[in-house]
Amino acid sequence: MFTVILFMLGGMLVGYLMHKWRMEWLGRVISVLIWLLLFFLGMEVGANGDLMYNLPTLGLEAGLLAACGTLGSVMAAKLLWRKILKADKERMAPVQSAGENTWHALRGSGVIVGFFVIGVCVGMLMGVPRAVASGKISSCALCALMGCVGASIGHSPETLRCFRSLNPRLAWLPLLTIVGTWTGSVLAGLLLNHRGLTDCLAIGSGFGYYSLSSIFITEYRGAELGTIALLTNIVRELITLLGAPLLVRWFGRLAPISAGGATTMDTTLPVIVQTSGQDMVIVSIFHGFLVDFSVPFLVTLWCSV
């Protein structure tokens, strides 16, 4: 746990020191490392006959966890919208079509899921090579991934400038997203009485960051729970991408941001802007940055309890 976190913090320092350098390649490296790690996770799942047999059941569990976690977060966002921002006196931003941006985000997510599916097929046909089964390759790739993620955060001065211009009342939104998701995850854990509450809280703490959270949970709790985490957080992102107009109508303009969790400064940002309004860009980036940053710490925290 501490090794991975140190790599992330070290990456942030390196990124900050190199903020004047052009580092466009960093995003491609992060994508490749995520593809590699999810491919390895897929191999473990495919080689495990019992896990493959129970995959439909695991999918239902993931759907319940995603629904409860998302509902908890949007209810918390609705509370903030009404109590702090006095939503009844605010004018609702018009809901616009987000079809093109939704399709672009879904296509990017499909590539990542595709590597997991390919890994499952390879695992079913060939099993898991000894070098992969030992976990050394995955551990090295995970440390490299966290170093690159940290560097990408530290390299972006625009994010810090956005934070300075944020309405202070909206600084509560990331915390409410986390607490609301945990509340929903506890509810799901009570319904799934064969799953421990810490397992459900660890899965919920992915906040839509399915690639990274599933990798961490696999490292700590095994491939079965890692697969549930992957499916849960994919479903959460899909709920945000496809349901953003309804979330705005039912829960207020902050709801798609809270539902998007850790994805609101990248994949779900275009949809959020089109449904919640242009003035929510800074809020969405701020929210995504903090929730994204919390994922490694909170997932490993609940996995270690």
Coordinates of C-alpha atoms in Angstrom, one line a residue:
M1 CA 0.0 0.0 0.0
F2 CA 2.6 2.5 1.1
T3 CA 4.9 1.7 -1.8
V4 CA 2.1 2.5 -4.3
I5 CA 1.2 5.7 -2.6
L6 CA 4.8 6.8 -2.5
F7 CA 5.1 6.2 -6.2
M8 CA 2.0 8.5 -6.7
L9 CA 3.3 11.2 -4.5
G10 CA 6.8 11.0 -6.1
G11 CA 5.1 11.2 -9.5
M12 CA 3.3 14.4 -8.4
L13 CA 6.5 16.0 -7.3
V14 CA 8.2 15.1 -10.6
G15 CA 5.2 16.4 -12.6
Y16 CA 5.3 19.7 -10.7
L17 CA 9.0 20.1 -11.2
M18 CA 8.6 19.4 -14.9
H19 CA 5.5 21.5 -15.4
K20 CA 7.2 23.6 -18.2
W21 CA 8.0 20.4 -20.2
R22 CA 5.6 19.0 -22.8
M23 CA 4.4 15.6 -21.6
E24 CA 1.6 14.7 -24.0
W25 CA 3.0 11.2 -24.1
L26 CA 2.1 10.6 -20.4
G27 CA -1.6 10.0 -21.2
R28 CA -0.7 7.3 -23.7
V29 CA 1.6 5.6 -21.2
I30 CA -1.2 5.6 -18.6
S31 CA -3.6 4.1 -21.1
V32 CA -1.2 1.3 -22.0
L33 CA -0.5 0.4 -18.4
I34 CA -4.2 0.3 -17.6
W35 CA -4.8 -2.0 -20.6
L36 CA -1.9 -4.2 -19.5
L37 CA -3.2 -4.5 -15.9
L38 CA -6.8 -5.2 -17.0
F39 CA -5.6 -7.8 -19.4
F40 CA -3.8 -9.6 -16.6
L41 CA -6.9 -9.3 -14.4
G42 CA -9.0 -10.8 -17.3
M43 CA -6.5 -13.7 -17.5
E44 CA -6.9 -14.5 -13.8
V45 CA -10.7 -14.4 -14.2
G46 CA -10.7 -16.6 -17.3
A47 CA -8.4 -19.2 -15.8
N48 CA -10.7 -19.5 -12.7
G49 CA -13.5 -21.9 -13.5
D50 CA -15.5 -21.2 -10.4
L51 CA -15.3 -17.5 -11.0
M52 CA -16.5 -17.8 -14.6
Y53 CA -19.4 -20.0 -13.6
N54 CA -20.5 -17.3 -11.1
L55 CA -20.0 -14.4 -13.4
P56 CA -23.8 -13.7 -14.0
T57 CA -24.3 -13.6 -10.3
L58 CA -21.4 -11.3 -9.8
G59 CA -22.8 -9.0 -12.5
L60 CA -26.1 -8.7 -10.5
E61 CA -24.1 -7.9 -7.4
A62 CA -22.2 -5.2 -9.3
G63 CA -25.4 -3.7 -10.6
L64 CA -26.9 -3.4 -7.1
L65 CA -23.7 -1.9 -5.7
A66 CA -23.5 0.6 -8.6
A67 CA -27.2 1.6 -8.2
C68 CA -27.0 2.0 -4.4
G69 CA -23.7 3.9 -4.5
T70 CA -24.8 6.3 -7.3
L71 CA -28.2 6.9 -5.6
G72 CA -26.5 7.7 -2.3
S73 CA -24.2 10.2 -4.0
V74 CA -26.9 12.0 -6.0
M75 CA -29.1 12.3 -2.9
A76 CA -26.2 14.0 -1.1
A77 CA -25.7 16.3 -4.1
K78 CA -29.4 17.2 -4.1
L79 CA -29.1 18.1 -0.4
L80 CA -26.2 20.4 -1.2
W81 CA -28.1 21.9 -4.2
R82 CA -31.2 22.7 -2.1
K83 CA -29.7 23.6 1.3
I84 CA -26.5 25.5 0.4
L85 CA -27.2 26.8 -3.1
K86 CA -30.9 27.2 -2.6
A87 CA -31.8 25.4 -5.7
D88 CA -35.4 26.6 -5.6
K89 CA -34.2 30.1 -6.5
E90 CA -31.7 29.0 -9.1
R91 CA -32.6 28.8 -12.7
M92 CA -32.2 25.3 -14.2
A93 CA -29.7 25.0 -17.0
P94 CA -31.4 23.7 -20.2
V95 CA -30.9 20.0 -20.9
Q96 CA -29.1 19.5 -24.2
S97 CA -28.3 16.5 -26.4
A98 CA -25.1 14.8 -25.4
G99 CA -25.2 12.0 -27.9
E100 CA -22.0 12.6 -29.7
N101 CA -19.9 13.1 -26.5
T102 CA -21.6 10.1 -24.9
W103 CA -20.7 7.9 -27.8
H104 CA -17.0 9.1 -27.7
A105 CA -16.7 8.4 -24.0
L106 CA -18.4 5.0 -24.4
R107 CA -16.0 4.1 -27.2
G108 CA -13.0 4.9 -25.0
S109 CA -14.4 2.8 -22.2
G110 CA -15.1 0.0 -24.6
V111 CA -11.4 -0.2 -25.5
I112 CA -10.5 -0.6 -21.9
V113 CA -13.2 -3.2 -21.3
G114 CA -12.1 -5.0 -24.5
F115 CA -8.6 -5.7 -23.0
F116 CA -10.3 -7.3 -20.0
V117 CA -12.4 -9.5 -22.2
I118 CA -9.4 -10.5 -24.3
G119 CA -7.6 -11.4 -21.1
V120 CA -10.6 -13.5 -20.0
C121 CA -10.5 -15.4 -23.3
V122 CA -6.7 -15.9 -23.1
G123 CA -7.0 -17.1 -19.5
M124 CA -9.7 -19.6 -20.5
L125 CA -7.7 -21.1 -23.3
M126 CA -4.1 -20.9 -22.0
G127 CA -4.3 -20.3 -18.2
V128 CA -2.1 -17.8 -16.4
P129 CA 1.6 -17.9 -17.1
R130 CA 3.9 -18.3 -14.1
A131 CA 5.4 -14.9 -14.5
V132 CA 2.0 -13.3 -14.3
A133 CA 0.7 -15.6 -11.5
S134 CA 3.6 -14.5 -9.3
G135 CA 2.2 -11.0 -9.3
K136 CA 5.6 -9.3 -9.8
I137 CA 4.7 -8.0 -13.3
S138 CA 1.4 -6.6 -12.1
S139 CA 3.0 -5.0 -9.0
C140 CA 5.7 -3.3 -11.2
A141 CA 3.1 -2.1 -13.7
L142 CA 0.8 -0.8 -10.9
C143 CA 3.7 1.2 -9.4
A144 CA 4.5 2.6 -12.8
L145 CA 0.9 3.5 -13.4
M146 CA 0.6 5.4 -10.1
G147 CA 3.8 7.2 -10.8
C148 CA 2.4 8.4 -14.1
V149 CA -1.0 9.3 -12.7
G150 CA 0.8 11.4 -10.0
A151 CA 2.9 13.1 -12.6
S152 CA -0.1 14.0 -14.7
I153 CA -1.7 15.6 -11.7
G154 CA 1.4 17.5 -10.7
H155 CA 2.0 18.6 -14.2
S156 CA -1.3 20.5 -14.6
P157 CA -1.1 24.1 -13.2
E158 CA -4.5 24.8 -14.9
T159 CA -6.2 22.6 -12.3
L160 CA -4.7 24.6 -9.4
R161 CA -5.9 27.9 -11.0
C162 CA -9.4 26.5 -11.4
F163 CA -9.5 25.7 -7.7
R164 CA -8.7 29.3 -6.7
S165 CA -11.8 30.5 -8.6
L166 CA -14.2 27.9 -7.2
N167 CA -17.2 29.0 -5.2
P168 CA -16.3 28.0 -1.6
R169 CA -19.8 26.6 -1.0
L170 CA -19.2 23.9 -3.7
A171 CA -16.1 22.6 -2.0
W172 CA -18.3 20.3 0.0
L173 CA -19.4 18.3 -3.1
P174 CA -16.5 15.8 -3.3
L175 CA -16.9 15.0 0.4
L176 CA -20.7 14.5 0.0
T177 CA -20.0 12.3 -3.0
I178 CA -17.7 10.1 -1.0
V179 CA -20.1 10.0 2.1
G180 CA -23.2 9.4 -0.1
T181 CA -21.5 6.6 -2.0
W182 CA -20.4 4.9 1.2
T183 CA -23.9 5.2 2.6
G184 CA -25.3 3.5 -0.6
S185 CA -22.5 0.9 -0.4
V186 CA -23.4 0.0 3.2
L187 CA -27.1 -0.4 2.1
A188 CA -26.0 -2.7 -0.7
G189 CA -23.8 -4.6 1.8
L190 CA -26.8 -5.2 4.1
L191 CA -28.7 -6.6 1.1
L192 CA -25.7 -8.7 0.0
N193 CA -25.3 -10.3 3.4
H194 CA -22.6 -12.7 2.1
R195 CA -20.3 -9.7 1.3
G196 CA -18.5 -8.0 4.1
L197 CA -19.2 -4.2 4.6
T198 CA -15.5 -3.4 4.0
D199 CA -15.6 -5.3 0.7
C200 CA -18.6 -3.2 -0.4
L201 CA -17.0 0.1 0.8
A202 CA -13.8 -0.8 -1.0
I203 CA -15.8 -1.3 -4.2
G204 CA -17.8 1.8 -3.8
S205 CA -14.6 3.8 -3.1
G206 CA -13.7 3.3 -6.8
F207 CA -16.2 6.1 -7.5
G208 CA -16.4 5.1 -11.2
Y209 CA -12.6 4.8 -11.6
Y210 CA -13.1 1.1 -12.6
S211 CA -9.6 0.4 -14.0
L212 CA -7.6 1.6 -11.0
S213 CA -10.0 0.4 -8.3
S214 CA -10.3 -3.1 -9.7
I215 CA -6.6 -3.4 -10.0
F216 CA -6.1 -2.4 -6.3
I217 CA -8.9 -4.7 -5.1
T218 CA -7.6 -7.6 -7.0
E219 CA -4.2 -7.1 -5.4
Y220 CA -5.7 -7.1 -1.9
R221 CA -8.8 -9.2 -2.1
G222 CA -8.5 -11.4 -5.1
A223 CA -9.8 -11.6 -8.7
E224 CA -13.5 -12.3 -7.8
L225 CA -13.9 -9.0 -5.8
G226 CA -11.7 -7.2 -8.4
T227 CA -14.2 -8.3 -11.1
I228 CA -17.2 -7.1 -9.2
A229 CA -15.3 -3.7 -8.7
L230 CA -14.7 -3.5 -12.4
L231 CA -18.3 -4.2 -13.3
T232 CA -19.7 -1.9 -10.6
N233 CA -17.7 1.1 -11.6
I234 CA -18.3 0.6 -15.3
V235 CA -22.0 0.6 -14.6
R236 CA -21.7 3.8 -12.5
E237 CA -20.0 5.6 -15.4
L238 CA -22.6 4.3 -17.8
I239 CA -25.4 5.6 -15.5
T240 CA -23.7 9.1 -15.6
L241 CA -23.2 9.1 -19.4
L242 CA -26.6 7.9 -20.3
G243 CA -28.7 9.2 -17.5
A244 CA -27.3 12.7 -16.9
P245 CA -30.3 14.6 -18.3
L246 CA -32.6 12.7 -15.9
L247 CA -30.3 13.1 -13.0
V248 CA -30.4 16.9 -13.6
R249 CA -34.2 16.9 -13.7
W250 CA -34.7 14.7 -10.7
F251 CA -31.8 15.6 -8.4
G252 CA -30.5 19.1 -9.5
R253 CA -27.5 20.3 -11.5
L254 CA -24.9 18.9 -9.2
A255 CA -26.2 15.3 -9.5
P256 CA -24.4 14.3 -12.7
I257 CA -21.1 15.5 -11.2
S258 CA -21.6 13.5 -8.0
A259 CA -22.7 10.4 -10.0
G260 CA -19.6 10.7 -12.2
G261 CA -17.4 10.4 -9.2
A262 CA -13.7 10.3 -10.2
T263 CA -14.5 10.6 -14.0
T264 CA -15.8 14.2 -13.9
M265 CA -12.6 15.8 -15.1
D266 CA -12.3 13.6 -18.2
T267 CA -14.7 11.0 -19.7
T268 CA -18.0 12.4 -18.2
L269 CA -17.1 16.1 -18.3
P270 CA -18.6 16.8 -21.8
V271 CA -21.9 15.3 -20.8
I272 CA -21.9 17.2 -17.5
V273 CA -21.3 20.5 -19.3
Q274 CA -24.1 19.9 -21.7
T275 CA -26.6 18.9 -19.1
S276 CA -25.7 20.8 -16.0
G277 CA -24.4 24.0 -17.8
Q278 CA -21.1 25.6 -18.8
D279 CA -20.8 27.2 -15.3
M280 CA -20.3 23.8 -13.8
V281 CA -17.0 23.1 -15.6
I282 CA -14.8 24.3 -12.7
V283 CA -16.9 22.4 -10.2
S284 CA -16.7 19.3 -12.3
I285 CA -12.9 19.5 -12.6
F286 CA -12.4 20.3 -8.9
H287 CA -14.7 17.4 -7.9
G288 CA -13.1 14.9 -10.3
F289 CA -9.5 15.9 -9.2
L290 CA -10.2 15.4 -5.5
V291 CA -12.3 12.2 -5.8
D292 CA -9.8 10.8 -8.3
F293 CA -6.9 11.5 -5.9
S294 CA -8.8 9.8 -3.0
V295 CA -9.4 6.5 -4.8
P296 CA -6.0 4.8 -4.1
F297 CA -6.0 5.9 -0.5
L298 CA -9.7 5.0 0.3
V299 CA -9.7 1.7 -1.6
T300 CA -6.5 0.5 0.1
L301 CA -7.9 1.7 3.4
W302 CA -11.0 -0.4 3.2
C303 CA -9.1 -3.4 1.8
S304 CA -6.7 -3.2 4.7
V305 CA -9.3 -3.0 7.5

